[in-house]
Coordinates of C-alpha atoms in Angstrom, one line a residue:
X1 CA 8.9 -10.4 -11.6
X2 CA 8.0 -13.0 -8.9
X3 CA 8.6 -16.6 -10.0
X4 CA 4.9 -17.3 -9.7
X5 CA 3.6 -14.2 -11.5
X6 CA 2.4 -15.5 -14.8
X7 CA 1.7 -18.8 -16.6
X8 CA -0.1 -18.3 -19.8
X9 CA -0.5 -21.9 -20.7
X10 CA 2.1 -22.1 -23.5
X11 CA 4.3 -25.1 -24.0
X12 CA 8.0 -25.4 -24.5
X13 CA 10.9 -24.1 -22.5
X14 CA 11.3 -20.3 -22.4
X15 CA 14.7 -18.7 -22.1
X16 CA 13.9 -17.5 -18.6
X17 CA 12.2 -20.6 -17.3
X18 CA 15.6 -22.2 -16.7
X19 CA 18.2 -19.6 -15.9
X20 CA 20.9 -22.1 -14.9
X21 CA 22.7 -22.5 -11.6
X22 CA 22.3 -19.5 -9.4
X23 CA 18.8 -18.6 -10.6
X24 CA 15.2 -18.8 -9.7
X25 CA 12.9 -20.6 -12.0
X26 CA 10.5 -18.2 -13.6
X27 CA 7.2 -18.7 -15.4
X28 CA 6.6 -18.4 -19.1
X29 CA 4.6 -15.8 -21.0
X30 CA 2.4 -16.7 -23.9
X31 CA 3.0 -16.1 -27.5
X32 CA 0.1 -14.8 -29.5
X33 CA -0.7 -12.4 -32.3
X34 CA 1.3 -9.3 -33.1
X35 CA 0.6 -6.0 -31.2
X36 CA -1.0 -2.9 -32.6
X37 CA 1.1 0.2 -33.1
X38 CA 0.4 3.4 -31.1
X39 CA -1.8 5.8 -33.1
X40 CA -2.7 9.4 -32.6
X41 CA -0.6 12.2 -31.2
X42 CA -2.9 14.5 -29.3
X43 CA -3.6 14.3 -25.6
X44 CA -6.7 16.0 -24.0
X45 CA -5.7 19.5 -23.0
X46 CA -7.2 22.5 -21.2
X47 CA -9.3 24.6 -23.6
X48 CA -8.9 22.3 -26.6
X49 CA -11.4 21.7 -29.4
X50 CA -14.8 20.8 -28.2
X51 CA -16.4 18.8 -31.0
X52 CA -19.5 17.1 -29.5
X53 CA -20.6 13.6 -30.1
X54 CA -23.1 13.1 -32.8
X55 CA -26.6 11.7 -32.6
X56 CA -27.0 8.3 -31.0
X57 CA -23.8 8.7 -29.0
X58 CA -25.3 8.2 -25.6
X59 CA -23.5 5.3 -23.8
X60 CA -26.2 4.7 -21.1
X61 CA -24.4 5.1 -17.8
X62 CA -21.0 3.8 -18.9
X63 CA -19.5 7.2 -19.5
X64 CA -17.3 7.4 -16.4
X65 CA -17.5 3.8 -15.2
X66 CA -13.7 3.7 -14.8
X67 CA -13.8 6.5 -12.3
X68 CA -11.4 9.4 -11.9
X69 CA -7.8 9.9 -10.7
X70 CA -5.1 12.4 -10.1
X71 CA -1.3 12.2 -10.1
X72 CA 2.2 13.5 -10.1
X73 CA 1.6 16.4 -7.8
X74 CA 3.7 19.5 -8.1
X75 CA 3.5 22.5 -5.7
X76 CA 1.3 24.4 -8.1
X77 CA 0.0 21.7 -10.5
X78 CA -1.7 18.4 -10.6
X79 CA -2.8 16.0 -13.4
X80 CA -6.5 15.1 -13.5
X81 CA -7.5 11.9 -15.3
X82 CA -10.6 10.2 -16.5
X83 CA -11.7 8.2 -19.6
X84 CA -14.9 8.2 -21.4
X85 CA -15.9 4.6 -22.0
X86 CA -18.2 3.5 -24.8
X87 CA -20.8 0.8 -24.4
X88 CA -18.6 -2.1 -25.6
X89 CA -15.5 -2.8 -23.5
X90 CA -12.2 -2.1 -25.3
X91 CA -13.9 -0.7 -28.4
X92 CA -14.7 2.7 -29.8
X93 CA -18.4 1.8 -29.6
X94 CA -20.7 4.4 -31.2
X95 CA -18.9 7.5 -29.9
X96 CA -17.9 10.3 -32.3
X97 CA -14.2 10.7 -33.0
X98 CA -14.0 13.4 -30.3
X99 CA -16.0 14.0 -27.2
X100 CA -16.1 17.3 -25.2
X101 CA -15.3 16.7 -21.5
X102 CA -15.7 19.6 -19.1
X103 CA -13.9 19.6 -15.7
X104 CA -14.0 21.5 -12.5
X105 CA -11.6 21.9 -9.6
X106 CA -12.9 23.3 -6.4
X107 CA -11.6 24.1 -2.9
X108 CA -14.6 22.3 -1.3
X109 CA -16.3 19.0 -1.9
X110 CA -19.6 20.7 -2.6
X111 CA -18.1 22.7 -5.5
X112 CA -19.4 26.0 -4.2
X113 CA -15.9 27.5 -4.8
X114 CA -14.7 26.6 -8.2
X115 CA -10.9 27.3 -8.5
X116 CA -10.3 26.2 -12.1
X117 CA -12.4 24.8 -14.9
X118 CA -12.2 24.1 -18.5
X119 CA -13.0 21.8 -21.4
X120 CA -10.8 19.0 -22.7
X121 CA -11.2 16.9 -25.9
X122 CA -11.3 13.1 -25.5
X123 CA -10.3 11.6 -28.8
X124 CA -10.7 8.1 -30.1
X125 CA -7.0 8.0 -31.0
X126 CA -6.2 8.0 -27.3
X127 CA -9.1 5.8 -26.1
X128 CA -11.1 8.9 -25.1
X129 CA -8.8 9.4 -22.2
X130 CA -8.4 12.8 -20.6
X131 CA -5.2 14.2 -19.0
X132 CA -5.7 17.7 -17.7
X133 CA -2.6 19.3 -16.3
X134 CA -4.1 22.0 -14.0
X135 CA -1.6 24.7 -13.2
X136 CA -1.6 27.9 -11.0
X137 CA -2.7 26.1 -7.8
X138 CA -1.7 26.7 -4.2
X139 CA 1.0 24.4 -2.7
X140 CA 0.1 21.9 0.0
X141 CA -3.6 22.4 -0.6
X142 CA -6.5 19.9 -0.9
X143 CA -8.8 20.1 -3.9
X144 CA -11.9 18.3 -5.3
X145 CA -12.5 17.7 -8.9
X146 CA -15.1 16.1 -11.3
X147 CA -15.8 15.7 -15.0
X148 CA -18.9 16.0 -17.2
X149 CA -19.6 14.6 -20.6
X150 CA -22.6 13.3 -22.7
X151 CA -25.0 14.4 -20.0
X152 CA -23.3 12.5 -17.2
X153 CA -21.2 13.6 -14.2
X154 CA -18.3 11.6 -12.8
X155 CA -17.8 10.8 -9.2
X156 CA -15.9 13.4 -7.2
X157 CA -12.2 13.0 -6.7
X158 CA -10.0 14.5 -4.0
X159 CA -6.4 15.4 -4.6
X160 CA -3.6 17.5 -3.0
X161 CA -0.7 19.6 -4.3
X162 CA 2.9 19.1 -3.2
X163 CA 4.4 21.4 -0.6
X164 CA 6.0 24.7 -1.8
X165 CA 9.6 24.6 -2.9
X166 CA 11.9 25.5 0.0
X167 CA 9.2 24.6 2.6
X168 CA 9.7 21.9 5.2
X169 CA 6.5 20.0 5.8
X170 CA 6.1 18.3 9.2
X171 CA 5.1 15.0 7.6
X172 CA 4.6 13.3 4.3
X173 CA 2.5 10.1 4.3
X174 CA 3.1 7.7 1.4
X175 CA 1.4 4.4 0.7
X176 CA 3.5 1.9 -1.3
X177 CA 1.6 -0.5 -3.5
X178 CA 2.3 -3.0 -6.3
X179 CA 1.3 -6.3 -8.0
X180 CA -2.5 -6.5 -8.2
X181 CA -3.6 -9.7 -10.0
X182 CA -7.3 -9.7 -10.8
X183 CA -7.5 -13.5 -10.9
X184 CA -5.7 -14.0 -7.5
X185 CA -7.9 -11.9 -5.3
X186 CA -9.9 -8.8 -4.6
X187 CA -8.1 -5.4 -4.2
X188 CA -9.4 -5.0 -0.7
X189 CA -6.2 -3.6 0.8
X190 CA -7.2 -0.3 -0.7
X191 CA -10.1 -0.1 1.7
X192 CA -7.7 0.3 4.6
X193 CA -5.4 2.5 2.6
X194 CA -8.2 5.0 2.1
X195 CA -8.8 5.1 5.8
X196 CA -5.1 5.9 6.4
X197 CA -5.4 9.1 4.2
X198 CA -2.0 9.0 2.5
X199 CA -0.8 12.2 0.8
X200 CA 0.4 10.1 -2.1
X201 CA 0.1 6.5 -3.4
X202 CA 3.3 5.2 -5.0
X203 CA 2.5 2.3 -7.3
X204 CA 5.7 0.6 -8.5
X205 CA 4.5 -1.9 -11.1
X206 CA 2.3 -4.7 -12.2
X207 CA -0.9 -2.6 -12.3
X208 CA -2.4 -5.2 -14.7
X209 CA -1.4 -8.8 -15.5
X210 CA -1.3 -9.9 -19.1
X211 CA -2.0 -13.5 -18.4
X212 CA -4.7 -15.4 -20.2
X213 CA -8.0 -16.3 -18.6
X214 CA -7.1 -20.0 -18.8
X215 CA -7.7 -20.4 -15.1
X216 CA -8.5 -18.3 -12.1
X217 CA -8.9 -18.3 -8.3
X218 CA -11.3 -15.6 -7.4
X219 CA -12.1 -13.7 -10.6
X220 CA -11.5 -14.3 -14.3
X221 CA -9.6 -12.2 -16.7
X222 CA -11.7 -10.9 -19.6
X223 CA -11.1 -12.3 -23.1
X224 CA -9.7 -15.6 -24.1
X225 CA -6.0 -14.9 -24.5
X226 CA -3.2 -12.6 -23.4
X227 CA -3.5 -9.0 -24.6
X228 CA -1.2 -8.1 -27.4
X229 CA -3.2 -5.4 -29.4
X230 CA -4.1 -1.9 -28.3
X231 CA -7.8 -2.9 -28.0
X232 CA -6.9 -5.9 -25.9
X233 CA -4.6 -4.0 -23.5
X234 CA -7.4 -1.3 -23.2
X235 CA -9.9 -4.0 -22.3
X236 CA -7.6 -5.4 -19.6
X237 CA -7.0 -2.0 -18.1
X238 CA -10.8 -1.3 -18.2
X239 CA -11.5 -4.5 -16.3
X240 CA -8.9 -3.7 -13.6
X241 CA -10.2 -0.1 -13.2
X242 CA -13.7 -1.3 -12.5
X243 CA -12.6 -2.8 -9.2
X244 CA -14.5 -0.7 -6.6
X245 CA -11.7 -0.5 -4.1
X246 CA -9.0 0.5 -6.6
X247 CA -11.4 3.0 -8.1
X248 CA -12.2 4.5 -4.7
X249 CA -8.5 4.8 -3.8
X250 CA -7.6 6.5 -7.1
X251 CA -10.3 9.1 -6.4
X252 CA -9.1 9.6 -2.8
X253 CA -5.4 10.6 -3.3
X254 CA -2.9 11.4 -6.0
X255 CA -1.0 8.5 -7.5
X256 CA 2.6 8.3 -8.8
X257 CA 2.8 5.3 -11.1
X258 CA 5.3 3.4 -13.1
X259 CA 5.1 0.1 -15.0
X260 CA 7.1 -3.1 -14.4
X261 CA 6.9 -6.2 -16.7
X262 CA 3.3 -7.4 -16.6
X263 CA 1.9 -4.2 -18.1
X264 CA 3.6 -5.5 -21.2
X265 CA 4.8 -9.1 -21.0
X266 CA 6.4 -11.1 -18.2
X267 CA 10.1 -10.5 -17.9
X268 CA 10.6 -8.3 -20.9
X269 CA 14.0 -6.6 -21.0
X270 CA 14.7 -3.6 -23.1
X271 CA 13.8 -4.5 -26.7
X272 CA 13.9 -8.2 -25.9
X273 CA 10.7 -10.3 -25.3
X274 CA 10.5 -13.1 -22.9
X275 CA 10.5 -15.5 -25.8
X276 CA 12.5 -13.8 -28.6
X277 CA 11.8 -16.6 -31.0
X278 CA 8.1 -16.2 -30.9
X279 CA 8.5 -12.5 -30.5
X280 CA 11.3 -11.1 -32.7
X281 CA 12.3 -7.5 -32.0
X282 CA 10.0 -5.7 -34.5
X283 CA 7.0 -7.8 -33.4
X284 CA 7.7 -7.3 -29.7
X285 CA 8.2 -3.5 -30.1
X286 CA 4.7 -3.3 -31.8
X287 CA 3.2 -5.1 -28.8
X288 CA 5.2 -2.8 -26.4
X289 CA 3.9 0.2 -28.2
X290 CA 0.3 -1.0 -27.7
X291 CA 0.9 -1.7 -24.1
X292 CA 2.5 1.6 -23.4
X293 CA -0.3 3.5 -25.1
X294 CA -2.9 1.7 -23.0
X295 CA -1.0 2.3 -19.9
X296 CA -0.8 6.1 -20.6
X297 CA -4.5 6.1 -21.5
X298 CA -5.4 4.8 -18.0
X299 CA -2.9 6.6 -15.8
X300 CA -2.8 10.1 -14.3
X301 CA 0.5 11.1 -15.8
X302 CA 1.7 14.1 -17.7
X303 CA 2.2 14.5 -21.4
X304 CA 5.9 14.1 -20.8
X305 CA 5.1 10.5 -20.0
X306 CA 3.1 10.0 -23.2
X307 CA 4.8 7.2 -25.3
X308 CA 6.1 7.7 -28.8
X309 CA 5.6 4.3 -30.4
X310 CA 7.5 1.7 -28.3
X311 CA 9.4 4.3 -26.3
X312 CA 8.4 6.4 -23.3
X313 CA 10.3 8.6 -20.8
X314 CA 9.0 7.3 -17.4
X315 CA 11.8 8.1 -15.0
X316 CA 11.3 11.4 -13.2
X317 CA 11.6 13.1 -9.9
X318 CA 9.1 14.9 -7.7
X319 CA 9.9 17.2 -4.8
X320 CA 8.1 17.6 -1.5
X321 CA 9.6 20.7 -0.2
X322 CA 13.0 20.2 1.4
X323 CA 11.7 17.1 3.2
X324 CA 11.9 14.5 0.3
X325 CA 12.7 14.1 -3.3
X326 CA 11.1 11.0 -4.9
X327 CA 13.0 9.5 -7.9
X328 CA 10.9 7.2 -10.0
X329 CA 13.1 4.7 -11.9
X330 CA 12.4 2.7 -15.1
X331 CA 14.2 -0.6 -14.6
X332 CA 12.6 -2.3 -17.7
X333 CA 13.1 -0.2 -20.8
X334 CA 16.9 0.3 -20.7
X335 CA 18.1 -2.9 -19.1
X336 CA 20.2 -5.6 -20.8
X337 CA 18.7 -9.0 -21.3
X338 CA 18.7 -11.0 -18.1
X339 CA 21.8 -13.1 -17.4
X340 CA 21.5 -16.9 -17.3
X341 CA 24.5 -17.7 -15.1
X342 CA 26.1 -16.3 -12.0
X343 CA 29.1 -15.2 -14.1
X344 CA 26.8 -13.4 -16.4
X345 CA 25.2 -11.5 -13.5
X346 CA 28.7 -10.3 -12.5
X347 CA 29.7 -9.1 -16.0
X348 CA 31.0 -5.6 -16.2
X349 CA 28.8 -3.4 -18.3
X350 CA 25.5 -5.2 -17.7
X351 CA 22.9 -2.6 -16.8
X352 CA 19.4 -2.4 -15.4
X353 CA 19.1 1.4 -15.6
X354 CA 21.5 2.4 -18.3
X355 CA 24.1 5.1 -18.2
X356 CA 21.8 8.0 -18.9
X357 CA 19.3 7.1 -16.2
X358 CA 22.0 6.2 -13.7
X359 CA 23.8 9.5 -14.2
X360 CA 20.5 11.4 -13.9
X361 CA 19.7 9.6 -10.6
X362 CA 23.0 10.1 -9.0
X363 CA 23.1 13.8 -10.0
X364 CA 19.5 14.3 -8.8
X365 CA 20.2 12.8 -5.4
X366 CA 23.4 14.8 -5.0
X367 CA 21.8 18.1 -5.8
X368 CA 18.3 17.5 -4.3
X369 CA 18.9 19.4 -1.1
X370 CA 16.3 17.1 0.4
X371 CA 16.5 15.5 3.8
X372 CA 15.3 12.1 2.3
X373 CA 16.3 10.8 -1.2
X374 CA 13.6 8.3 -2.0
X375 CA 14.1 5.9 -4.9
X376 CA 11.2 4.0 -6.5
X377 CA 12.5 0.8 -8.0
X378 CA 10.2 -1.8 -9.7
X379 CA 12.4 -4.8 -8.6
X380 CA 14.3 -5.6 -5.4
X381 CA 17.7 -4.0 -5.0
X382 CA 19.1 -5.8 -1.9
X383 CA 20.5 -9.3 -2.4
X384 CA 18.3 -12.4 -2.1
X385 CA 20.1 -15.7 -1.6
X386 CA 17.5 -18.4 -2.4
X387 CA 19.9 -21.2 -1.5
X388 CA 20.3 -22.2 2.2
X389 CA 23.9 -22.9 3.2
X390 CA 26.8 -23.0 0.9
X391 CA 26.5 -21.4 -2.5
X392 CA 24.3 -18.6 -3.8
X393 CA 21.2 -18.5 -6.0
X394 CA 20.0 -15.2 -7.3
X395 CA 17.0 -14.0 -9.3
X396 CA 18.5 -12.5 -12.4
X397 CA 15.4 -10.4 -13.1
X398 CA 16.1 -8.3 -10.0
X399 CA 19.1 -6.1 -9.2
X400 CA 21.0 -9.4 -8.3
X401 CA 21.3 -10.0 -12.0
X402 CA 23.1 -6.7 -12.5
X403 CA 25.7 -6.8 -9.8
X404 CA 28.3 -4.3 -11.1
X405 CA 25.8 -1.5 -11.7
X406 CA 24.2 -2.1 -8.3
X407 CA 27.6 -2.0 -6.6
X408 CA 28.5 1.2 -8.4
X409 CA 25.1 2.8 -7.3
X410 CA 25.5 1.7 -3.7
X411 CA 29.0 3.1 -3.6
X412 CA 27.4 6.4 -4.6
X413 CA 24.9 6.1 -1.8
X414 CA 27.8 6.6 0.7
X415 CA 27.8 10.3 -0.2
X416 CA 24.0 10.7 -0.6
X417 CA 21.8 12.0 2.2
X418 CA 19.4 9.4 3.5
X419 CA 18.9 7.2 0.5
X420 CA 15.8 4.9 0.9
X421 CA 14.7 2.5 -1.8
X422 CA 11.0 1.6 -2.2
X423 CA 10.4 -1.5 -4.3
X424 CA 7.8 -4.1 -5.3
X425 CA 7.6 -7.2 -7.5
X426 CA 8.3 -9.9 -4.9
X427 CA 4.8 -10.4 -3.5
X428 CA 6.6 -10.3 -0.1
X429 CA 7.4 -7.6 2.4
X430 CA 11.2 -7.6 2.7
X431 CA 12.9 -4.9 4.7
X432 CA 16.7 -4.7 4.3
X433 CA 19.8 -2.8 4.9
X434 CA 21.6 -1.9 1.7
X435 CA 25.3 -2.7 1.9
X436 CA 28.4 -2.1 -0.1
X437 CA 29.1 -5.8 -0.3
X438 CA 26.3 -8.2 0.6
X439 CA 28.8 -11.1 0.7
X440 CA 30.6 -9.4 3.7
X441 CA 28.5 -9.4 6.9
X442 CA 30.7 -6.6 8.2
X443 CA 30.4 -4.4 5.1
X444 CA 29.2 -0.8 5.5
X445 CA 25.5 -0.1 5.5
X446 CA 24.7 2.7 3.0
X447 CA 20.9 2.8 2.9
X448 CA 17.6 1.0 3.4
X449 CA 15.1 -0.8 1.2
X450 CA 11.5 -1.5 1.7
X451 CA 10.0 -4.1 -0.7
X452 CA 6.3 -4.0 -0.5
X453 CA 4.1 -7.0 -0.7
X454 CA 1.4 -7.4 -3.3
X455 CA -2.2 -6.0 -3.3
X456 CA -3.5 -9.4 -4.4
X457 CA -0.9 -11.4 -6.4
X458 CA -0.4 -14.9 -5.0
X459 CA -3.7 -14.6 -3.1
X460 CA -3.8 -16.1 0.4
X461 CA -0.7 -18.3 0.9
X462 CA 0.1 -21.2 3.2
X463 CA 1.8 -19.4 6.0
X464 CA 3.2 -22.5 7.7
X465 CA 4.8 -23.7 4.5
X466 CA 6.3 -20.2 4.0
X467 CA 8.0 -20.4 7.4
X468 CA 9.4 -23.8 6.6
X469 CA 10.8 -22.6 3.3
X470 CA 12.4 -19.4 4.5
X471 CA 13.6 -20.0 8.0
X472 CA 16.6 -22.0 6.8
X473 CA 17.6 -19.2 4.5
X474 CA 17.6 -16.3 7.0
X475 CA 21.3 -16.8 7.9
X476 CA 22.1 -16.4 4.2
X477 CA 20.4 -13.0 4.1
X478 CA 21.6 -11.3 7.3
X479 CA 20.9 -7.8 5.9
X480 CA 17.1 -8.6 6.0
X481 CA 15.0 -7.4 8.9
X482 CA 11.8 -9.2 7.9
X483 CA 10.2 -11.2 5.2
X484 CA 6.4 -11.6 5.3
X485 CA 4.1 -13.3 2.8
X486 CA 0.8 -11.6 3.5
X487 CA -1.0 -9.3 1.1
X488 CA -1.3 -5.6 1.8
X489 CA 0.9 -2.5 1.5
X490 CA 3.5 -0.4 3.3
X491 CA 2.6 3.0 4.9
X492 CA 5.4 5.6 5.5
X493 CA 5.3 8.6 7.7
X494 CA 8.2 10.8 6.7
X495 CA 9.4 13.6 8.9
X496 CA 12.7 15.5 9.4
X497 CA 14.0 13.2 12.1
X498 CA 13.1 9.8 10.6
X499 CA 10.8 7.5 8.6
X500 CA 8.3 5.4 10.4
X501 CA 6.9 2.5 8.3
X502 CA 4.0 0.2 8.9
X503 CA 3.4 -3.2 7.3
X504 CA -0.4 -3.1 6.8
X505 CA -1.3 -6.8 6.3
X506 CA -4.8 -8.1 5.4
X507 CA -6.2 -11.4 6.6
X508 CA -7.5 -12.5 3.2
X509 CA -8.0 -11.3 -0.4
X510 CA -10.1 -14.3 -1.6
X511 CA -13.2 -12.7 0.0
X512 CA -14.1 -9.1 0.4
X513 CA -14.3 -9.2 4.2
X514 CA -10.6 -9.2 5.1
X515 CA -9.3 -7.2 8.0
X516 CA -6.2 -5.1 8.0
X517 CA -3.8 -4.5 10.9
X518 CA -0.3 -3.3 11.5
X519 CA 1.8 -6.5 11.4
X520 CA 5.2 -4.8 12.0
X521 CA 6.7 -1.3 12.3
X522 CA 10.1 -0.1 11.2
X523 CA 12.2 3.0 11.6
X524 CA 14.9 4.8 9.6
X525 CA 16.7 7.5 11.5
X526 CA 17.9 10.7 9.9
X527 CA 21.7 10.4 9.2
X528 CA 21.9 6.8 10.2
X529 CA 22.1 4.4 7.2
X530 CA 19.9 1.3 7.4
X531 CA 16.6 0.4 9.0
X532 CA 15.5 -1.5 12.1
X533 CA 12.3 -3.2 13.2
X534 CA 10.7 -1.4 16.1
X535 CA 10.5 -3.7 19.2
X536 CA 13.3 -6.0 17.9
X537 CA 16.5 -5.1 19.6
X538 CA 19.6 -5.0 17.5
X539 CA 23.2 -4.0 18.0
X540 CA 22.8 -1.0 15.7
X541 CA 19.5 0.2 17.0
X542 CA 20.1 -0.1 20.7
X543 CA 22.3 2.9 21.0
X544 CA 20.6 5.2 18.5
X545 CA 16.8 4.6 18.8
X546 CA 15.8 3.4 22.2
X547 CA 13.4 6.3 22.6
X548 CA 11.8 5.6 19.2
X549 CA 11.2 2.0 20.1
X550 CA 9.6 2.9 23.5
X551 CA 7.2 5.4 21.9
X552 CA 6.2 3.1 19.0
X553 CA 4.4 0.5 21.1
X554 CA 3.6 -3.1 20.1
X555 CA 2.4 -3.9 16.6
X556 CA -0.8 -5.6 16.0
X557 CA -0.9 -9.0 14.2
X558 CA -3.4 -10.3 11.7
X559 CA -4.9 -13.7 11.7
X560 CA -5.2 -15.1 8.2
X561 CA -8.8 -16.2 7.4
X562 CA -7.6 -18.7 4.8
X563 CA -4.2 -20.2 4.7
X564 CA -4.8 -22.6 1.8
X565 CA -2.6 -21.9 -1.2
X566 CA -4.4 -22.6 -4.5
X567 CA -2.5 -22.8 -7.8
X568 CA -3.7 -22.1 -11.3
X569 CA -3.8 -25.8 -11.8
X570 CA -6.4 -25.7 -14.6
X571 CA -3.6 -25.0 -17.0
X572 CA -2.5 -28.5 -18.2
X573 CA 0.8 -27.2 -19.5
X574 CA 2.0 -25.5 -16.4
X575 CA 5.2 -26.9 -15.1
X576 CA 5.7 -27.6 -11.4
X577 CA 8.5 -25.1 -11.3
X578 CA 6.3 -22.3 -12.4
X579 CA 3.4 -22.8 -10.0
X580 CA 2.9 -20.3 -7.3
X581 CA 4.7 -21.5 -4.1
X582 CA 2.7 -22.5 -1.1
X583 CA 4.4 -20.1 1.2
X584 CA 4.5 -18.1 4.5
X585 CA 4.5 -18.7 8.3
X586 CA 4.1 -18.2 12.0
X587 CA 7.0 -16.0 13.2
X588 CA 10.4 -17.6 13.0
X589 CA 13.5 -15.9 14.2
X590 CA 17.1 -16.5 13.3
X591 CA 18.3 -19.2 15.7
X592 CA 21.4 -17.2 16.3
X593 CA 19.4 -14.2 17.5
X594 CA 17.7 -13.4 20.8
X595 CA 14.2 -14.9 21.0
X596 CA 12.1 -11.8 20.5
X597 CA 9.4 -13.3 18.2
X598 CA 6.2 -15.0 19.0
X599 CA 5.9 -18.7 19.1
X600 CA 5.3 -20.6 15.8
X601 CA 1.7 -21.2 16.8
X602 CA 1.0 -17.5 16.8
X603 CA -1.1 -16.1 13.9
X604 CA 1.6 -13.6 12.9
X605 CA 3.2 -14.4 9.5
X606 CA 6.5 -12.7 9.6
X607 CA 9.9 -14.4 9.3
X608 CA 12.1 -11.9 11.0
X609 CA 15.9 -11.7 11.6
X610 CA 18.0 -9.8 14.1
X611 CA 21.7 -9.4 13.3

């Protein structure tokens, strides 16, 4: 959770607003009515019952207004998703208890060659969502799909199966996305993402924000308060999925998704709410159950990821031949409550994954047989020292708050082939080496991490203020390669010899006419732990990757259309510490490093470091 993520307009001091010395001040989540428990047990399935809607069930064009999606590709299977939406947002409307939804999967966009078809049952107990797990498909193959119900036909979606087991694809293209706040901006980075034609979109959390509609920048949240019931979470997901750019991207490529905190409540940890006084355990778990069910109802995920009350198994692994295994973590459901002091963060036994998940991850990486072991983490793994000069300040909501478990995992990375962590949450692009000991500048590098910026959260920021804030802190974070405050996403081209990554930054999200360019490029070499920025000479990259730098060329830069930071100041109870920071710059380099960056007057917004 980024410090500026959420301010719901409640009064009083929350337990994570002040985390003590060595912490970042975080916003507060609202306290409202109790959540609604998950109901129903049946997911839509191929060839299920086909009870039709009764008389008067026509919903006048709103049937497939949330679009279509696919997800979690396997070599011979893919999940297809849609949701039949009644006339009234978030309600059951006038639909019958079940609605027959037919589906078709074709090898061509004109549907002249139908490969698979069937009928699924969309039931009111699961919000009329449809999850069809289509099997018996051909590996590494592109397909088109659509749904029909109540006399309407959905838009056409395009998807692709994973490469065959044992095969070695030449390239795997993954787009990394996270943090899309409806009120802070439009989801226009997806326009460029579609043009880049990724094989897969990895979304690592904060698909919705549970904040109230008390104030807004660009668009306003539906409703009058924070969602806490199943109907309210459904309505919030419905609103987000009507965004045309998000909807078009979901129809263009398969997604792999996982939640972070805002899909439920800001900063929740295991069974503990942000404000445990207002939300004692039983009450919070009821809210979590409602949030989990609404998440499932709107995501292209398998029945294995269907929640049972307040519990769900979200961590899982997907293989892409022998090229890569993608491990999707759940860093929310099994974590201990956040620490409140530096000593607490250093406590032995404090976990963010939990023993079962950690053992699964380590074993899966050791036995994957893949060239690249990718790890999707909702929150940043590498250290962030927020305090310039002497001393250290950490964010206890990230892996910094769980130091012993992180250290144990990074020690395991020494014996893992090419571990690369893909994260979100920060509303920043931060690219880092992962080290055994972040306090020791000479400590061994054991992996790389890419923290992707947000799709829209934080909106357009003050880039000059960002440079002024972060330039003094670069020396305290020598493992970083770059920190950048623009909106956008990361694009990865993964091949046997390396990973090439692009920061695709958009000029503005407060209007729909932003332009996206490559702001920086990075390279991870096969068998060489760590990452380097292409075009920025470092001691480690000079001897191993000169040819890669020469071939990569010079990255484009984007010119922000609007650098005025606006805060949700309409909330009279919002504390100064919880407002969104006016941040981000012209390029600034570590004063101790060679001067490879552009001058501060340039429109680029990256703060970059060179060891």
